[in-house]
Coordinates of C-alpha atoms and ligand atoms in Angstrom, one line a residue:
M1 CA 57.6 37.0 15.5
K2 CA 60.2 36.3 12.8
N3 CA 59.1 34.7 9.5
S4 CA 61.1 31.5 10.1
E5 CA 59.6 31.0 13.6
Q6 CA 56.1 31.5 12.1
N7 CA 56.8 28.9 9.5
T8 CA 58.0 26.4 12.1
M9 CA 54.8 27.0 14.1
E10 CA 52.6 26.5 11.1
A11 CA 54.4 23.3 10.2
Q12 CA 53.9 22.1 13.8
H13 CA 50.1 22.9 13.6
I14 CA 49.8 21.0 10.3
N15 CA 51.7 18.1 11.7
D16 CA 49.4 18.0 14.8
L17 CA 46.4 18.1 12.5
I18 CA 47.7 15.2 10.5
V19 CA 48.6 13.2 13.6
Q20 CA 45.2 13.7 15.3
A21 CA 43.0 13.5 12.2
P22 CA 40.4 10.6 12.2
V23 CA 41.5 9.7 8.7
A24 CA 44.7 8.2 7.4
I25 CA 47.0 11.0 6.0
S26 CA 50.4 11.1 4.6
F27 CA 52.5 13.5 2.6
L28 CA 55.2 12.2 0.2
R29 CA 57.7 14.7 -1.1
G30 CA 59.7 15.0 -4.3
H31 CA 60.1 12.6 -7.2
E32 CA 61.4 9.9 -4.8
L33 CA 58.2 10.3 -2.8
I34 CA 60.0 10.7 0.5
I35 CA 57.6 9.9 3.4
E36 CA 57.5 13.3 5.1
S37 CA 54.7 12.6 7.4
A38 CA 52.2 9.8 8.0
N39 CA 49.8 9.5 10.9
E40 CA 49.1 6.4 13.0
H41 CA 46.1 5.5 10.9
M42 CA 48.3 5.5 7.7
L43 CA 51.1 3.5 9.4
E44 CA 48.4 0.9 10.4
L45 CA 47.2 0.7 6.8
W46 CA 50.8 0.3 5.5
R47 CA 51.6 -2.1 8.4
R48 CA 54.7 -0.1 9.1
Q49 CA 56.4 1.7 12.1
H50 CA 57.5 5.3 12.6
D51 CA 61.1 4.5 11.4
I52 CA 59.9 4.7 7.7
I53 CA 59.4 8.5 8.0
G54 CA 62.1 10.1 5.9
Q55 CA 62.5 7.0 3.7
P56 CA 61.5 7.0 0.0
L57 CA 58.1 5.2 -0.4
A58 CA 59.7 2.4 -2.6
V59 CA 62.2 1.6 0.1
A60 CA 59.7 1.7 2.9
M61 CA 57.5 -0.7 1.0
A62 CA 60.3 -2.9 -0.3
G63 CA 59.7 -6.7 -0.2
H64 CA 56.1 -6.1 0.3
D65 CA 53.0 -6.9 -1.8
K66 CA 52.5 -3.1 -2.3
Q67 CA 54.5 -2.6 -5.5
T68 CA 51.4 -1.8 -7.6
Y69 CA 50.4 0.7 -5.0
V70 CA 53.8 2.4 -5.1
K71 CA 53.7 2.5 -8.9
L72 CA 50.2 4.2 -8.7
L73 CA 51.6 6.9 -6.5
Y74 CA 54.6 7.5 -8.7
D75 CA 52.1 7.8 -11.7
V76 CA 50.1 10.4 -9.8
Y77 CA 53.3 12.4 -9.2
K78 CA 54.3 12.2 -12.8
S79 CA 51.0 12.6 -14.5
H80 CA 49.8 15.4 -12.1
H81 CA 46.4 13.7 -12.1
I82 CA 44.4 13.2 -9.0
H83 CA 43.4 9.5 -8.3
Y84 CA 40.4 8.2 -6.4
G85 CA 39.9 4.7 -5.1
Y86 CA 36.5 3.7 -3.7
E87 CA 35.7 1.0 -1.2
T88 CA 39.2 -0.5 -1.6
K89 CA 39.6 -3.7 0.4
V90 CA 42.4 -3.6 3.0
W91 CA 43.3 -6.5 5.4
L92 CA 44.2 -5.1 8.8
N93 CA 45.3 -6.7 12.0
R94 CA 43.2 -5.2 14.7
N95 CA 42.6 -6.7 18.2
D96 CA 45.0 -9.5 17.2
R97 CA 42.8 -10.6 14.3
D98 CA 43.2 -10.1 10.6
N99 CA 40.0 -8.6 9.2
L100 CA 38.8 -7.0 6.0
F101 CA 38.2 -3.3 6.0
Y102 CA 37.1 -0.8 3.3
F103 CA 38.7 2.6 2.5
D104 CA 38.0 5.4 0.1
F105 CA 41.4 6.9 -1.1
V106 CA 42.5 10.2 -2.6
Y107 CA 46.0 10.6 -4.0
K108 CA 46.4 14.3 -4.8
P109 CA 49.4 15.9 -6.5
V110 CA 50.5 18.9 -4.3
K111 CA 51.8 21.9 -6.3
D112 CA 53.9 24.9 -5.3
A113 CA 53.2 28.6 -6.2
A114 CA 54.9 28.0 -9.6
N115 CA 52.5 25.1 -10.3
N116 CA 55.3 22.5 -10.0
V117 CA 54.3 19.2 -8.4
T118 CA 56.2 18.9 -5.1
G119 CA 54.7 15.8 -3.7
V120 CA 51.6 13.6 -3.3
M121 CA 49.1 13.9 -0.5
I122 CA 47.3 10.6 0.5
I123 CA 44.0 10.7 2.4
A124 CA 42.2 7.5 3.2
T125 CA 38.8 7.4 4.9
E126 CA 37.4 4.2 6.4
V127 CA 34.0 3.3 5.0
T128 CA 33.7 -0.3 6.4
K129 CA 30.5 0.4 8.3
Q130 CA 28.7 1.9 5.3
V131 CA 29.9 -0.9 3.0
V132 CA 28.9 -3.6 5.4
A133 CA 25.5 -2.0 6.0
R134 CA 24.9 -1.7 2.3
Q135 CA 25.9 -5.2 1.7
L136 CA 23.5 -6.4 4.4
L137 CA 20.7 -4.4 2.8
E138 CA 21.5 -5.8 -0.6
D139 CA 21.5 -9.3 0.8
A140 CA 18.2 -8.7 2.5
E141 CA 16.7 -7.3 -0.7
E142 CA 18.0 -10.2 -2.7
R143 CA 16.5 -12.7 -0.2
L144 CA 13.2 -10.9 -0.3
R145 CA 13.3 -10.8 -4.1
L146 CA 13.9 -14.5 -4.2
A147 CA 11.2 -15.2 -1.7
I148 CA 8.7 -13.1 -3.6
E149 CA 9.6 -14.7 -6.9
A150 CA 9.2 -18.1 -5.3
T151 CA 5.6 -17.3 -4.4
G152 CA 4.8 -16.5 -8.0
I153 CA 3.8 -12.9 -7.1
G154 CA 4.9 -10.2 -9.6
T155 CA 6.1 -6.9 -8.2
W156 CA 6.3 -3.4 -9.7
D157 CA 7.4 0.1 -8.8
L158 CA 5.8 3.0 -10.7
D159 CA 7.4 6.4 -10.8
M160 CA 4.2 8.5 -11.0
E161 CA 6.0 11.7 -12.0
E162 CA 7.9 10.3 -15.0
D163 CA 5.3 7.6 -15.7
V164 CA 7.9 4.9 -15.8
I165 CA 7.3 1.4 -14.4
F166 CA 9.9 -1.1 -13.2
T167 CA 8.6 -4.7 -13.2
S168 CA 9.8 -8.1 -11.9
P169 CA 10.3 -10.9 -14.5
T170 CA 7.4 -12.8 -12.8
L171 CA 5.1 -10.0 -13.6
I172 CA 6.1 -10.0 -17.2
E173 CA 5.6 -13.7 -17.4
M174 CA 2.1 -13.2 -15.8
M175 CA 1.3 -11.0 -18.8
G176 CA 2.2 -13.9 -21.2
L177 CA 5.4 -12.2 -22.3
D178 CA 9.1 -13.2 -22.2
P179 CA 10.4 -12.4 -18.7
E180 CA 13.4 -10.6 -20.2
E181 CA 11.1 -8.1 -22.0
K182 CA 10.6 -4.5 -20.7
V183 CA 7.1 -3.1 -20.7
T184 CA 5.7 0.4 -20.4
R185 CA 2.7 1.4 -18.3
Q186 CA 0.6 2.0 -21.4
Q187 CA 1.4 -1.6 -22.6
M188 CA 0.2 -2.9 -19.2
Y189 CA -3.0 -0.9 -19.5
D190 CA -3.5 -2.0 -23.2
I191 CA -3.7 -5.7 -22.3
V192 CA -6.5 -5.1 -19.8
H193 CA -9.8 -6.7 -21.0
P194 CA -11.9 -3.8 -22.6
D195 CA -14.8 -4.5 -20.1
D196 CA -12.4 -4.1 -17.2
K197 CA -10.6 -1.0 -18.3
L198 CA -13.0 1.2 -16.2
I199 CA -12.3 -0.9 -13.1
V200 CA -8.6 -0.3 -13.5
S201 CA -8.8 3.4 -14.2
R202 CA -11.3 3.9 -11.3
A203 CA -8.9 2.0 -9.0
L204 CA -6.1 4.4 -10.0
E205 CA -8.3 7.5 -9.2
E206 CA -9.2 5.9 -5.9
A207 CA -5.5 5.1 -5.1
I208 CA -4.5 8.8 -5.7
K209 CA -7.2 9.8 -3.2
T210 CA -6.8 7.1 -0.6
G211 CA -3.2 5.8 -1.1
I212 CA -4.5 2.2 -1.6
Y213 CA -4.6 0.7 -5.1
L214 CA -6.7 -2.5 -5.4
Y215 CA -8.5 -4.2 -8.2
E216 CA -9.2 -7.5 -9.8
A217 CA -9.4 -7.5 -13.6
R218 CA -9.0 -9.7 -16.7
I219 CA -5.9 -9.3 -19.0
I220 CA -5.6 -10.7 -22.5
W221 CA -2.3 -12.5 -23.4
P222 CA -0.8 -12.2 -26.8
D223 CA -2.1 -15.7 -27.6
G224 CA -5.7 -14.4 -26.9
S225 CA -6.2 -16.3 -23.7
V226 CA -7.9 -14.5 -20.8
H227 CA -6.4 -14.4 -17.3
W228 CA -7.6 -12.9 -14.0
V229 CA -5.1 -10.8 -12.0
K230 CA -5.3 -9.1 -8.6
T231 CA -3.3 -6.0 -8.1
R232 CA -2.5 -4.3 -4.8
G233 CA -0.4 -1.2 -4.4
K234 CA 0.5 1.7 -2.0
V235 CA 1.0 5.3 -3.1
I236 CA 4.0 7.3 -1.7
Y237 CA 3.4 11.0 -1.5
N238 CA 5.7 14.0 -0.9
E239 CA 5.2 16.6 1.8
Q240 CA 2.6 18.5 -0.4
H241 CA 0.7 15.2 -0.7
K242 CA 1.6 14.9 -4.3
P243 CA 1.8 11.2 -5.4
L244 CA 5.4 10.3 -6.3
R245 CA 5.6 6.6 -6.5
M246 CA 3.4 3.5 -6.2
L247 CA 4.7 0.1 -5.2
G248 CA 2.8 -3.0 -5.5
T249 CA 2.2 -6.7 -6.3
T250 CA 0.1 -8.5 -8.9
N251 CA -0.8 -12.1 -8.7
D252 CA -2.6 -14.5 -11.1
I253 CA -6.0 -15.5 -9.6
T254 CA -7.4 -17.3 -12.7
E255 CA -8.1 -20.5 -11.1
R256 CA -9.7 -18.9 -7.9
K257 CA -11.7 -16.5 -10.0
Q258 CA -13.1 -19.3 -12.2
D259 CA -14.3 -21.1 -9.0
E260 CA -15.8 -17.9 -7.8
I261 CA -17.6 -17.2 -11.1
M262 CA -19.1 -20.7 -11.0
K263 CA -20.2 -20.2 -7.4
N264 CA -21.7 -16.8 -8.2
D265 CA -23.5 -18.2 -11.3
F266 CA -25.0 -20.9 -9.1
I267 CA -26.1 -18.5 -6.4
A268 CA -27.5 -16.2 -9.1
M269 CA -29.5 -19.0 -10.7
A270 CA -30.8 -20.4 -7.4
S271 CA -31.8 -16.9 -6.2
H272 CA -33.5 -16.2 -9.5
E273 CA -35.5 -19.5 -9.3
L274 CA -36.5 -18.7 -5.7
K275 CA -37.8 -15.3 -6.5
T276 CA -41.0 -16.4 -8.4
P277 CA -42.4 -18.9 -5.8
L278 CA -41.6 -16.3 -3.0
T279 CA -43.5 -13.6 -4.8
S280 CA -46.6 -15.8 -5.2
L281 CA -46.3 -16.9 -1.6
K282 CA -46.3 -13.3 -0.5
A283 CA -49.3 -12.5 -2.6
Y284 CA -51.3 -15.5 -1.0
I285 CA -50.3 -14.4 2.5
Q286 CA -51.4 -10.8 1.8
L287 CA -54.7 -12.2 0.5
L288 CA -55.2 -14.3 3.6
L289 CA -54.2 -11.4 5.8
A290 CA -56.8 -9.2 4.2
S291 CA -59.4 -11.8 4.8
A292 CA -58.3 -12.4 8.4
K293 CA -58.5 -8.6 9.0
K294 CA -62.1 -8.5 7.6
R295 CA -63.0 -11.2 10.1
S296 CA -61.0 -9.5 12.9
D297 CA -59.4 -12.9 13.6
T298 CA -56.5 -11.7 15.8
F299 CA -54.7 -15.1 15.9
Y300 CA -54.6 -15.4 12.1
I301 CA -53.7 -11.7 11.7
S302 CA -50.7 -12.0 14.0
A303 CA -49.5 -15.3 12.5
L304 CA -49.9 -14.0 8.9
E305 CA -48.1 -10.7 9.7
K306 CA -45.2 -12.7 11.2
S307 CA -45.2 -14.9 8.0
E308 CA -45.1 -11.8 5.9
R309 CA -42.2 -10.4 7.8
Q310 CA -40.2 -13.6 7.3
I311 CA -41.0 -13.6 3.6
N312 CA -39.8 -10.0 3.4
K313 CA -36.6 -11.0 5.1
M314 CA -36.1 -13.9 2.6
T315 CA -36.9 -11.6 -0.3
R316 CA -34.3 -9.1 0.9
L317 CA -31.7 -11.9 1.2
I318 CA -32.4 -13.2 -2.3
H319 CA -32.2 -9.7 -3.8
G320 CA -28.9 -9.3 -1.9
F321 CA -27.6 -12.5 -3.5
L322 CA -28.7 -11.4 -6.9
D323 CA -27.1 -8.0 -6.5
L324 CA -23.9 -9.7 -5.2
S325 CA -23.6 -11.7 -8.4
K326 CA -24.3 -8.6 -10.5
I327 CA -21.6 -6.6 -8.7
E328 CA -19.1 -9.5 -9.1
S329 CA -19.7 -9.5 -12.8
G330 CA -19.8 -5.7 -13.1
R331 CA -23.4 -5.8 -14.1
L332 CA -25.0 -3.7 -11.3
R333 CA -26.3 -0.6 -13.1
L334 CA -27.8 2.5 -11.6
N335 CA -31.2 3.9 -12.5
T336 CA -31.0 7.5 -11.3
Q337 CA -33.8 10.0 -10.7
D338 CA -34.3 13.2 -8.6
F339 CA -35.9 12.6 -5.2
D340 CA -36.1 14.0 -1.7
I341 CA -34.0 11.9 0.7
N342 CA -36.1 12.8 3.7
T343 CA -39.2 11.3 2.2
L344 CA -37.3 8.2 1.3
I345 CA -35.9 7.8 4.8
N346 CA -39.4 8.1 6.3
E347 CA -40.7 5.4 3.9
V348 CA -37.8 3.0 4.7
I349 CA -38.4 3.6 8.5
A350 CA -42.1 2.8 8.0
D351 CA -41.2 -0.4 6.2
S352 CA -38.7 -1.4 8.9
M353 CA -41.0 -0.7 11.9
P354 CA -42.8 -4.0 11.9
A355 CA -39.5 -5.9 12.2
A356 CA -38.4 -3.7 15.1
P357 CA -41.4 -3.4 17.5
G358 CA -39.2 -2.9 20.6
H359 CA -37.0 -0.2 19.1
N360 CA -37.4 3.5 19.1
I361 CA -36.5 4.8 15.6
V362 CA -36.2 8.6 15.5
F363 CA -35.9 10.8 12.4
N364 CA -36.5 14.6 12.4
A365 CA -36.8 15.5 8.8
G366 CA -35.7 19.0 7.9
S367 CA -36.5 20.8 4.6
P368 CA -36.3 18.5 1.5
I369 CA -32.9 17.6 0.2
Y370 CA -33.0 16.6 -3.4
I371 CA -30.4 14.2 -4.8
K372 CA -30.0 12.4 -8.1
A373 CA -29.5 8.8 -7.3
D374 CA -30.9 5.3 -7.7
K375 CA -33.9 5.5 -5.4
E376 CA -34.4 1.8 -5.0
K377 CA -30.7 1.1 -4.3
I378 CA -30.4 3.9 -1.8
S379 CA -33.5 2.6 -0.1
Q380 CA -31.8 -0.8 0.0
V381 CA -28.7 0.7 1.7
L382 CA -30.9 2.5 4.2
G383 CA -32.9 -0.7 4.9
N384 CA -29.6 -2.6 5.4
L385 CA -28.2 0.0 7.8
I386 CA -31.5 0.3 9.8
N387 CA -31.9 -3.5 9.9
N388 CA -28.3 -3.9 11.3
A389 CA -28.9 -1.1 13.8
V390 CA -31.9 -3.1 15.1
K391 CA -30.1 -6.4 14.9
Y392 CA -27.1 -5.3 16.8
S393 CA -28.7 -3.3 19.6
A394 CA -31.0 -4.1 22.5
S395 CA -34.8 -3.9 22.3
G396 CA -35.9 -0.7 23.9
S397 CA -32.9 1.3 22.7
T398 CA -33.1 4.2 20.3
I399 CA -31.9 4.4 16.7
T400 CA -31.5 8.0 15.4
L401 CA -31.4 8.9 11.7
T402 CA -30.1 12.2 10.4
A403 CA -29.8 13.7 6.9
K404 CA -27.9 17.0 6.3
T405 CA -25.9 18.7 3.6
E406 CA -22.2 19.1 4.1
V407 CA -20.2 21.3 1.7
E408 CA -21.0 19.4 -1.6
S409 CA -22.4 16.3 -0.1
L410 CA -25.5 14.8 1.5
R411 CA -24.6 13.0 4.8
V412 CA -27.0 10.4 6.1
G413 CA -26.3 8.9 9.5
I414 CA -27.8 5.9 11.3
K415 CA -26.8 5.8 14.9
D416 CA -27.6 3.0 17.4
Q417 CA -26.9 2.3 21.1
G418 CA -25.8 -1.2 20.4
I419 CA -22.8 -3.5 20.8
G420 CA -20.5 -1.3 18.8
L421 CA -17.4 -2.4 17.0
K422 CA -13.7 -2.9 17.8
P423 CA -11.4 -0.6 15.8
K424 CA -9.9 -3.6 14.0
D425 CA -13.3 -4.8 12.9
Q426 CA -14.4 -1.4 11.7
Q427 CA -11.9 -1.6 8.9
K428 CA -13.2 -5.0 7.7
I429 CA -16.9 -5.0 8.0
F430 CA -17.4 -3.6 4.5
Q431 CA -15.6 -6.6 3.0
R432 CA -17.6 -9.4 1.4
F433 CA -18.7 -12.1 3.8
F434 CA -17.0 -10.5 6.8
R435 CA -18.9 -11.0 10.1
V436 CA -17.7 -10.2 13.6
D437 CA -17.5 -13.5 15.5
D438 CA -17.8 -13.0 19.2
E439 CA -20.2 -13.6 22.1
N440 CA -22.2 -10.5 21.2
T441 CA -22.9 -11.5 17.6
R442 CA -23.0 -15.3 17.9
G443 CA -26.8 -15.4 18.2
Q444 CA -27.4 -13.3 15.0
S445 CA -27.8 -14.9 11.7
G446 CA -26.5 -13.4 8.5
F447 CA -24.1 -13.8 5.6
G448 CA -21.9 -10.7 5.9
I449 CA -23.0 -9.2 2.5
G450 CA -25.3 -6.3 3.6
L451 CA -22.6 -3.8 4.3
Y452 CA -20.5 -5.0 1.3
L453 CA -23.5 -4.4 -1.0
S454 CA -24.2 -1.1 0.6
A455 CA -20.6 0.1 0.2
E456 CA -20.6 -1.0 -3.5
I457 CA -23.9 0.8 -4.2
I458 CA -22.5 4.0 -2.5
K459 CA -19.3 3.7 -4.5
L460 CA -21.2 3.4 -7.8
H461 CA -22.8 6.7 -6.8
H462 CA -19.3 8.2 -6.3
G463 CA -20.0 8.6 -2.6
S464 CA -18.4 7.1 0.5
I465 CA -19.5 5.0 3.4
G466 CA -18.1 4.7 6.9
V467 CA -18.6 4.0 10.5
E468 CA -17.8 5.6 13.8
S469 CA -18.1 3.3 16.7
E470 CA -17.1 2.5 20.3
E471 CA -17.3 -1.1 21.5
G472 CA -20.2 -1.5 24.0
K473 CA -21.5 2.1 23.4
G474 CA -22.9 1.9 19.8
S475 CA -22.2 2.8 16.2
E476 CA -23.0 5.4 13.7
F477 CA -23.0 4.2 10.1
Y478 CA -23.0 7.0 7.6
F479 CA -22.8 7.6 3.9
L480 CA -22.0 10.6 1.8
L481 CA -23.5 11.2 -1.6
P482 CA -22.4 14.0 -4.0
L483 CA -25.0 16.8 -4.4
Q484 CA -25.4 18.2 -7.9
G485 CA -24.0 21.8 -8.3
Ligands
ADP1 P1 -24.7 -9.5 8.5 O1 -25.3 -8.6 9.4 O2 -25.6 -10.3 7.6 O3 -23.7 -10.4 9.1 P2 -23.5 -7.2 7.3 O4 -22.6 -7.1 6.1 O5 -24.7 -6.3 7.3 O6 -23.8 -8.7 7.4 O7 -22.6 -6.8 8.5 C1 -21.3 -7.3 8.6 C2 -20.9 -7.4 10.1 O8 -20.8 -6.1 10.7 C3 -22.0 -8.0 11.0 O9 -21.8 -9.4 11.0 C4 -21.7 -7.4 12.4 O10 -20.7 -8.1 13.0 C5 -21.2 -6.0 12.0 N1 -22.2 -4.9 12.1 C6 -23.0 -4.5 11.1 N2 -23.8 -3.5 11.6 C7 -23.5 -3.3 12.9 C8 -23.9 -2.5 14.0 N3 -24.9 -1.5 13.7 N4 -23.4 -2.6 15.2 C9 -22.4 -3.5 15.4 N5 -21.9 -4.4 14.5 C10 -22.5 -4.3 13.2

């Protein structure tokens, strides 16, 4: 093939490519910017027909509102500098309607082998879809931001790698500062009440493990006033489960917290006052019981034993209320000692037996497992869990307890054959005052604090508590406690 034929074929190929390309393309030659080629897309953008091919750009665009555009292209030719235009607005008539479209443009000077500029290449890509999608997203974000601001909830976004926090103006206001101010994470931690700093740092440790950040704490404003805030957040991890970001909200709960504090103080005071008469009542009943037993008076023995069981129930309830108020005010302290869990389980079972005459409570103790924990509080947790197993399963069914070591933990399980729990309730039962309300539980009295207290006690021991359950089949409540190395 001759050279000239080859050149013609190549030019034809390039021309085909330009005509068929999904973007608008044109080549303008020489200092007059003669329109050498322009595909359909480009003609549509210019609102011109094929007859402009071969004309200088200024002539083709004469009498049009495109003079600045023409000048820009001449400048590119003269200056030899490439020019980019992003998301440029263009009105186009498509489907008989004028609509706004968006294009990214490149005007590139084209050079020959001797590095002389021979013309300008124009390439325009339509980006309308991307621009509209982004605008919709920005609008939605703005609406959401306005809605959140209107609720008075502060929002924040923590970059956990760089330790940089982005905060909404409402959050800054909630800290008693000027909403325009920028704060660091350290500043946010510094204003936490000294007595609540541990709560906040523990919540962060927990968040890194579980992905959920949740705490209520006091903060001190620059004017010295104390305010309660509740913070919730969610951790975002990378594929290696490394925490990257945490997003969350904070709201001012001062008022609600003050009400709660007053209510707790009242409950604590009333419970405390009830403790003394109840203790003496129990002593008198035990005295009477001893005397009835001496006389072998079966009627009195049975009536007094029932009374003692009711008093024990009331005592447990009152202790529960007292513990609740201690937890709420962060005053629940552990008194740890070394003891064998198997012995304790047997003791708690023996104490629970009289209140569960129809149930079969089974525990096969293995060799002793020593743990360092608050014996009285762990016995309270066991008592609560056994008590619930009895309460929420039919008389005649079996309750099985197990205690075993697992890696670095002790696992204690309390399994019943009772009513079981729906998956949605399983997540809530450890919350304060939560009770399942359906036909199976309606006859059972309670306050919904036993599991909450048990969970708090186990948390204070750095352990964990949970439940595995199937509705209608039964539940296994379990807790894990760390074993010393
Ligand atoms: P209470 O029993 O006083 O209501 P708890 O905090 O001990 O309070 O328990 C909370 C709720 O969890 C109960 O109301 C009950 O609905 C459910 N629950 C607890 N233990 C069991 C169990 N073993 N089987 C089924 N449901 C249970």
